[in-house]
CSV table of N, CA and C in Angstrom, one decimal:
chain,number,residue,atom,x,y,z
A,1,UNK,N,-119.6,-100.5,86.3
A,1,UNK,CA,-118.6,-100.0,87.1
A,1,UNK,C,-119.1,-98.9,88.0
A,2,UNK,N,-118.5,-98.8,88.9
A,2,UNK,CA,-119.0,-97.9,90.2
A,2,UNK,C,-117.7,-96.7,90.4
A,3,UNK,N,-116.5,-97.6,90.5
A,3,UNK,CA,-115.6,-96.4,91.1
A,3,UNK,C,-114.5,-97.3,90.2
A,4,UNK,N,-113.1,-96.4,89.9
A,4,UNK,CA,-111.8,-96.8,89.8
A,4,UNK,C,-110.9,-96.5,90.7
A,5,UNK,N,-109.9,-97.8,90.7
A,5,UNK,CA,-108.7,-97.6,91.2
A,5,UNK,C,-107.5,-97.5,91.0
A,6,UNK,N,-106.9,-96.0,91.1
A,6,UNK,CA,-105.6,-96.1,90.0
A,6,UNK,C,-104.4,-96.2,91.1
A,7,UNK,N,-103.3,-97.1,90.5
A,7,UNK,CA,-102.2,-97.0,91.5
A,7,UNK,C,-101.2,-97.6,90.3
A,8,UNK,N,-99.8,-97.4,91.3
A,8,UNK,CA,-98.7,-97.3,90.2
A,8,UNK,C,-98.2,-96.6,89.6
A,9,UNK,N,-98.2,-97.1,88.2
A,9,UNK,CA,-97.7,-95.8,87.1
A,9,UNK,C,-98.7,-95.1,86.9
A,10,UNK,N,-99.9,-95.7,87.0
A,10,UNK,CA,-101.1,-94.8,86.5
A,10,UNK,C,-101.6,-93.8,87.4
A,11,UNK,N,-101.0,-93.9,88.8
A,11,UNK,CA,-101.5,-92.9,90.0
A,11,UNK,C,-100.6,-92.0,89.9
A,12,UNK,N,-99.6,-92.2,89.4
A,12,UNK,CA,-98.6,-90.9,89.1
A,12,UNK,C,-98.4,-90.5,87.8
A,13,UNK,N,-99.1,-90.7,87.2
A,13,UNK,CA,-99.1,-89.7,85.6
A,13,UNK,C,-100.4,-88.5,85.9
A,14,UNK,N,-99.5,-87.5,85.7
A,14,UNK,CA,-100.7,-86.1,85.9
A,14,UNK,C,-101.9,-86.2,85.5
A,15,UNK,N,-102.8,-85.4,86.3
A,15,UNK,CA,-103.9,-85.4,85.9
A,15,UNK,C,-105.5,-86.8,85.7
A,16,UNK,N,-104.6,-88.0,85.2
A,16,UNK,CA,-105.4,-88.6,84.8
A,16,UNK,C,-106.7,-89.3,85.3
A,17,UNK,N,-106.2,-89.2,86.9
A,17,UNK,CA,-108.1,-89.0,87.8
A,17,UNK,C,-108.7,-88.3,86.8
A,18,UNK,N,-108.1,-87.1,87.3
A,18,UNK,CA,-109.4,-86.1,86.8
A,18,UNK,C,-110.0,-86.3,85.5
A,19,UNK,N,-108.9,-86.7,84.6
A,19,UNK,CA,-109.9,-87.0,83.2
A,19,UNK,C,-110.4,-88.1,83.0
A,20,UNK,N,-110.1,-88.9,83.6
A,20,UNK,CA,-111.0,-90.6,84.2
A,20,UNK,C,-112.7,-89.8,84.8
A,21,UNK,N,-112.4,-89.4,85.8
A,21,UNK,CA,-113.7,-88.7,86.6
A,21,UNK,C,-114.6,-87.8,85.5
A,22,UNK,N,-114.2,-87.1,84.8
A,22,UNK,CA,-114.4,-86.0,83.8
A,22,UNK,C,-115.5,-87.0,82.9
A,23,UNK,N,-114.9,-87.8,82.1
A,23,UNK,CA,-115.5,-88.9,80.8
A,23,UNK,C,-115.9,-89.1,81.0
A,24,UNK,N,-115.8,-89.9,82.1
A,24,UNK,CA,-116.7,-91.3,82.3
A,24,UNK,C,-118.2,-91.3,84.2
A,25,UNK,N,-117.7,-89.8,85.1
A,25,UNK,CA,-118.5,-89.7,85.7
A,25,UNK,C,-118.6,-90.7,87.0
A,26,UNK,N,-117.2,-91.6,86.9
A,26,UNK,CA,-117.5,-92.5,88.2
A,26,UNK,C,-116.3,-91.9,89.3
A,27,UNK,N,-116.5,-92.4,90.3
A,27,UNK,CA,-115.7,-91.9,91.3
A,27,UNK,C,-114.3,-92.8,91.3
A,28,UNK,N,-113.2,-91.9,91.4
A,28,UNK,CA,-111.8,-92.4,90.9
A,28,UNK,C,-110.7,-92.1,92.4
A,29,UNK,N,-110.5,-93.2,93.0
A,29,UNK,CA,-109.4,-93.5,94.0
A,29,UNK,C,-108.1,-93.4,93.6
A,30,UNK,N,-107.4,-92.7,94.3
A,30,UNK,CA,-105.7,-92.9,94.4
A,30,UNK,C,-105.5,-94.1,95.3
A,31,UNK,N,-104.7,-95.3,95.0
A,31,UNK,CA,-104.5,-96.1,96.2
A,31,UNK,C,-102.8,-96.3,96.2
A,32,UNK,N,-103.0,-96.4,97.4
A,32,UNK,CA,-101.5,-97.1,97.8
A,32,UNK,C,-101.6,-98.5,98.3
A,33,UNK,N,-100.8,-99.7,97.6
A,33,UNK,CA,-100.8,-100.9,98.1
A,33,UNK,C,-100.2,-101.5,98.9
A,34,UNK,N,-99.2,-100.8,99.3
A,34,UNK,CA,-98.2,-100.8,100.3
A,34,UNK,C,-98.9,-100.2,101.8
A,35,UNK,N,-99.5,-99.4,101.9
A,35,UNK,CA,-100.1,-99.0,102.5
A,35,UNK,C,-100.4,-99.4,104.0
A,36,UNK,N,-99.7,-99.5,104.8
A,36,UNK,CA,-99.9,-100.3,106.5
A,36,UNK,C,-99.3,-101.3,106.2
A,37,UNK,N,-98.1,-101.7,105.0
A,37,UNK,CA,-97.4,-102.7,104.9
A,37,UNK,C,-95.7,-102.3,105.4
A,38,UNK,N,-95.2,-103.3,106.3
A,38,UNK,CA,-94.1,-102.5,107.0
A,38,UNK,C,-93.0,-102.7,105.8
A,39,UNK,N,-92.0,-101.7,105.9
A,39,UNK,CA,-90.9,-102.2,104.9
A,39,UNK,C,-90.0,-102.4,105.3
A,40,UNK,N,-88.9,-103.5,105.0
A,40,UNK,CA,-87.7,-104.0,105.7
A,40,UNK,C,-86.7,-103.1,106.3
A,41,UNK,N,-85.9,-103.6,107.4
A,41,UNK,CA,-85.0,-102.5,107.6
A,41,UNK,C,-83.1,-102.9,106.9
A,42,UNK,N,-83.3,-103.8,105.7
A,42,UNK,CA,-82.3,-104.0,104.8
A,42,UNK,C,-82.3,-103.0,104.1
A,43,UNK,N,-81.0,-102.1,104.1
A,43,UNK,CA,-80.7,-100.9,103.3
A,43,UNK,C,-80.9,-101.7,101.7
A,44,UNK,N,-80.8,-103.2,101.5
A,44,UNK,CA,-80.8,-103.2,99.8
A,44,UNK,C,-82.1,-103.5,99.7
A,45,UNK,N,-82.8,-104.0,100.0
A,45,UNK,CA,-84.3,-104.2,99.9
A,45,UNK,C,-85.1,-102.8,99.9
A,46,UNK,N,-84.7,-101.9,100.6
A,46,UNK,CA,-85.3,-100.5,100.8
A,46,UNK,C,-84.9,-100.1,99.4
A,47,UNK,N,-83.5,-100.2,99.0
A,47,UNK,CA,-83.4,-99.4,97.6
A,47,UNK,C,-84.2,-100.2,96.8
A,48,UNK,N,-84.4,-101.8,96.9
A,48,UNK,CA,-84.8,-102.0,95.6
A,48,UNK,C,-86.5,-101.8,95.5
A,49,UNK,N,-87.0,-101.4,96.9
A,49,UNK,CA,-88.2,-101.0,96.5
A,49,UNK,C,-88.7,-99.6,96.2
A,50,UNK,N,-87.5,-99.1,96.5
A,50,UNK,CA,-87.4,-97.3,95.8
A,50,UNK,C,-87.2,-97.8,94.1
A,51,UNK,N,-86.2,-98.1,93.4
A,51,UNK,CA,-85.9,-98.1,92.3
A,51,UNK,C,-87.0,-99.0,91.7
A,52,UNK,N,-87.7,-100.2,91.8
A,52,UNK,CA,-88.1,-100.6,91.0
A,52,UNK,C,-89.6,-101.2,91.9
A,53,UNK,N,-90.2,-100.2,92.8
A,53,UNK,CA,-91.2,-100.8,93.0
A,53,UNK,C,-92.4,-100.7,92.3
A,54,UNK,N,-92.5,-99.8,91.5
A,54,UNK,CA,-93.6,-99.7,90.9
A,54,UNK,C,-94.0,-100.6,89.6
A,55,UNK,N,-92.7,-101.4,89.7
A,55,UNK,CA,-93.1,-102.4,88.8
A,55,UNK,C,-94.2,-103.4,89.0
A,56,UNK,N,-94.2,-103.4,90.4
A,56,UNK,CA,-94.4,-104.6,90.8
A,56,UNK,C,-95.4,-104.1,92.1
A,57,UNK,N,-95.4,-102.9,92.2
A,57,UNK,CA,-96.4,-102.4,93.5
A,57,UNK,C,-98.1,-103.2,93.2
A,58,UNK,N,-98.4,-102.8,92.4
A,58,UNK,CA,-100.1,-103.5,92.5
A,58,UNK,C,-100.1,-104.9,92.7
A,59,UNK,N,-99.6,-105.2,92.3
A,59,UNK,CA,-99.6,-107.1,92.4
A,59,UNK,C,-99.0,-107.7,93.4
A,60,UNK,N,-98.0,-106.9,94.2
A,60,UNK,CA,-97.4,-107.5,95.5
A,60,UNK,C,-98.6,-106.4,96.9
A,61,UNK,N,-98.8,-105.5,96.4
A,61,UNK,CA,-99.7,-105.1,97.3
A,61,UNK,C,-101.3,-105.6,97.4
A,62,UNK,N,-101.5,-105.6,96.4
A,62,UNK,CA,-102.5,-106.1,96.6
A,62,UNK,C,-103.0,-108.2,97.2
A,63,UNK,N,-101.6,-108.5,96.8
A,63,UNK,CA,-101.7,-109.9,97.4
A,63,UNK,C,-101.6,-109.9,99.0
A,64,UNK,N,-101.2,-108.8,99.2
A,64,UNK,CA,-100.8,-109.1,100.8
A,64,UNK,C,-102.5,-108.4,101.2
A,65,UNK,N,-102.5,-107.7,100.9
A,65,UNK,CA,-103.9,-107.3,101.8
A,65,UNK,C,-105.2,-108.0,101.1
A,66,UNK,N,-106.6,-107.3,102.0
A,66,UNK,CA,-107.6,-108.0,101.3
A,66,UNK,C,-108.0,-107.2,100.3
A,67,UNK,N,-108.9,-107.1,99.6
A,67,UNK,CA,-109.4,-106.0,98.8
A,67,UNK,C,-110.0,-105.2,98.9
A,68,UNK,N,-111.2,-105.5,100.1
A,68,UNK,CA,-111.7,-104.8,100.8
A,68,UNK,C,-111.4,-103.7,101.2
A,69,UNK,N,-110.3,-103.7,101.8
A,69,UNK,CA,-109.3,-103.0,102.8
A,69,UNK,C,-108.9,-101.5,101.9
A,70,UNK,N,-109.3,-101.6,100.8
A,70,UNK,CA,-108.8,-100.6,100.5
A,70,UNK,C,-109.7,-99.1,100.2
Protein backbone atom coordinates (compact mmCIF):
# COMPACT_ATOMS: atom_id res chain seq x y z
CA UNK A 1 0.00 0.00 0.00
CA UNK A 2 1.14 3.48 -0.84
CA UNK A 3 -1.56 5.93 0.24
CA UNK A 4 -5.33 5.59 1.73
CA UNK A 5 -8.49 6.76 0.82
CA UNK A 6 -11.03 7.69 3.34
CA UNK A 7 -14.47 8.92 2.44
CA UNK A 8 -17.97 8.56 3.90
CA UNK A 9 -18.47 7.64 7.34
CA UNK A 10 -14.93 7.05 7.66
CA UNK A 11 -13.91 10.68 6.39
CA UNK A 12 -16.09 12.05 9.02
CA UNK A 13 -15.24 10.29 12.24
CA UNK A 14 -12.55 12.55 14.03
CA UNK A 15 -9.36 12.21 13.83
CA UNK A 16 -8.95 8.99 12.13
CA UNK A 17 -6.49 10.19 9.16
CA UNK A 18 -4.33 11.13 11.63
CA UNK A 19 -4.15 7.85 13.35
CA UNK A 20 -4.31 5.91 9.98
CA UNK A 21 -1.04 8.21 9.04
CA UNK A 22 0.44 7.83 12.66
CA UNK A 23 0.47 3.59 12.65
CA UNK A 24 0.95 2.74 9.68
CA UNK A 25 3.13 5.87 7.94
CA UNK A 26 1.37 6.00 4.50
CA UNK A 27 -0.14 9.01 3.10
CA UNK A 28 -3.94 9.27 3.93
CA UNK A 29 -6.53 11.32 1.43
CA UNK A 30 -9.86 12.84 2.38
CA UNK A 31 -12.00 12.30 -0.79
CA UNK A 32 -15.06 13.52 -1.96
CA UNK A 33 -16.94 11.31 -4.61
CA UNK A 34 -19.38 13.55 -5.54
CA UNK A 35 -16.95 15.90 -6.22
CA UNK A 36 -17.49 17.87 -9.89
CA UNK A 37 -20.63 15.72 -9.87
CA UNK A 38 -23.67 18.11 -10.50
CA UNK A 39 -26.65 17.60 -8.15
CA UNK A 40 -30.23 17.72 -9.16
CA UNK A 41 -32.27 20.73 -8.97
CA UNK A 42 -35.39 18.33 -7.41
CA UNK A 43 -35.96 19.75 -3.92
CA UNK A 44 -36.63 15.66 -3.01
CA UNK A 45 -33.67 14.25 -4.52
CA UNK A 46 -31.55 17.11 -2.91
CA UNK A 47 -33.02 15.97 0.52
CA UNK A 48 -32.51 12.56 -0.20
CA UNK A 49 -29.00 13.09 -0.85
CA UNK A 50 -28.55 15.25 2.34
CA UNK A 51 -30.35 12.54 4.55
CA UNK A 52 -29.07 9.45 3.36
CA UNK A 53 -26.14 9.98 1.15
CA UNK A 54 -23.54 8.64 2.86
CA UNK A 55 -24.90 5.52 2.57
CA UNK A 56 -24.33 5.21 -0.58
CA UNK A 57 -21.67 8.06 -1.41
CA UNK A 58 -18.50 5.79 -2.25
CA UNK A 59 -20.15 3.43 -4.48
CA UNK A 60 -22.30 5.83 -6.50
CA UNK A 61 -19.31 8.22 -6.57
CA UNK A 62 -17.03 6.43 -7.38
CA UNK A 63 -18.96 4.62 -10.33
CA UNK A 64 -19.56 7.78 -12.03
CA UNK A 65 -15.97 8.99 -12.21
CA UNK A 66 -12.70 7.31 -13.05
CA UNK A 67 -10.36 6.42 -10.34
CA UNK A 68 -7.78 8.12 -11.48
CA UNK A 69 -9.54 11.30 -11.18
CA UNK A 70 -9.24 11.36 -7.76
Amino acid sequence: LKQVYLSGGAEETPKIGEMLHSRSGLLVTEVDPFLRIAKPDEPEAVELIEKSGSLFTVAVGLALRAFEEL
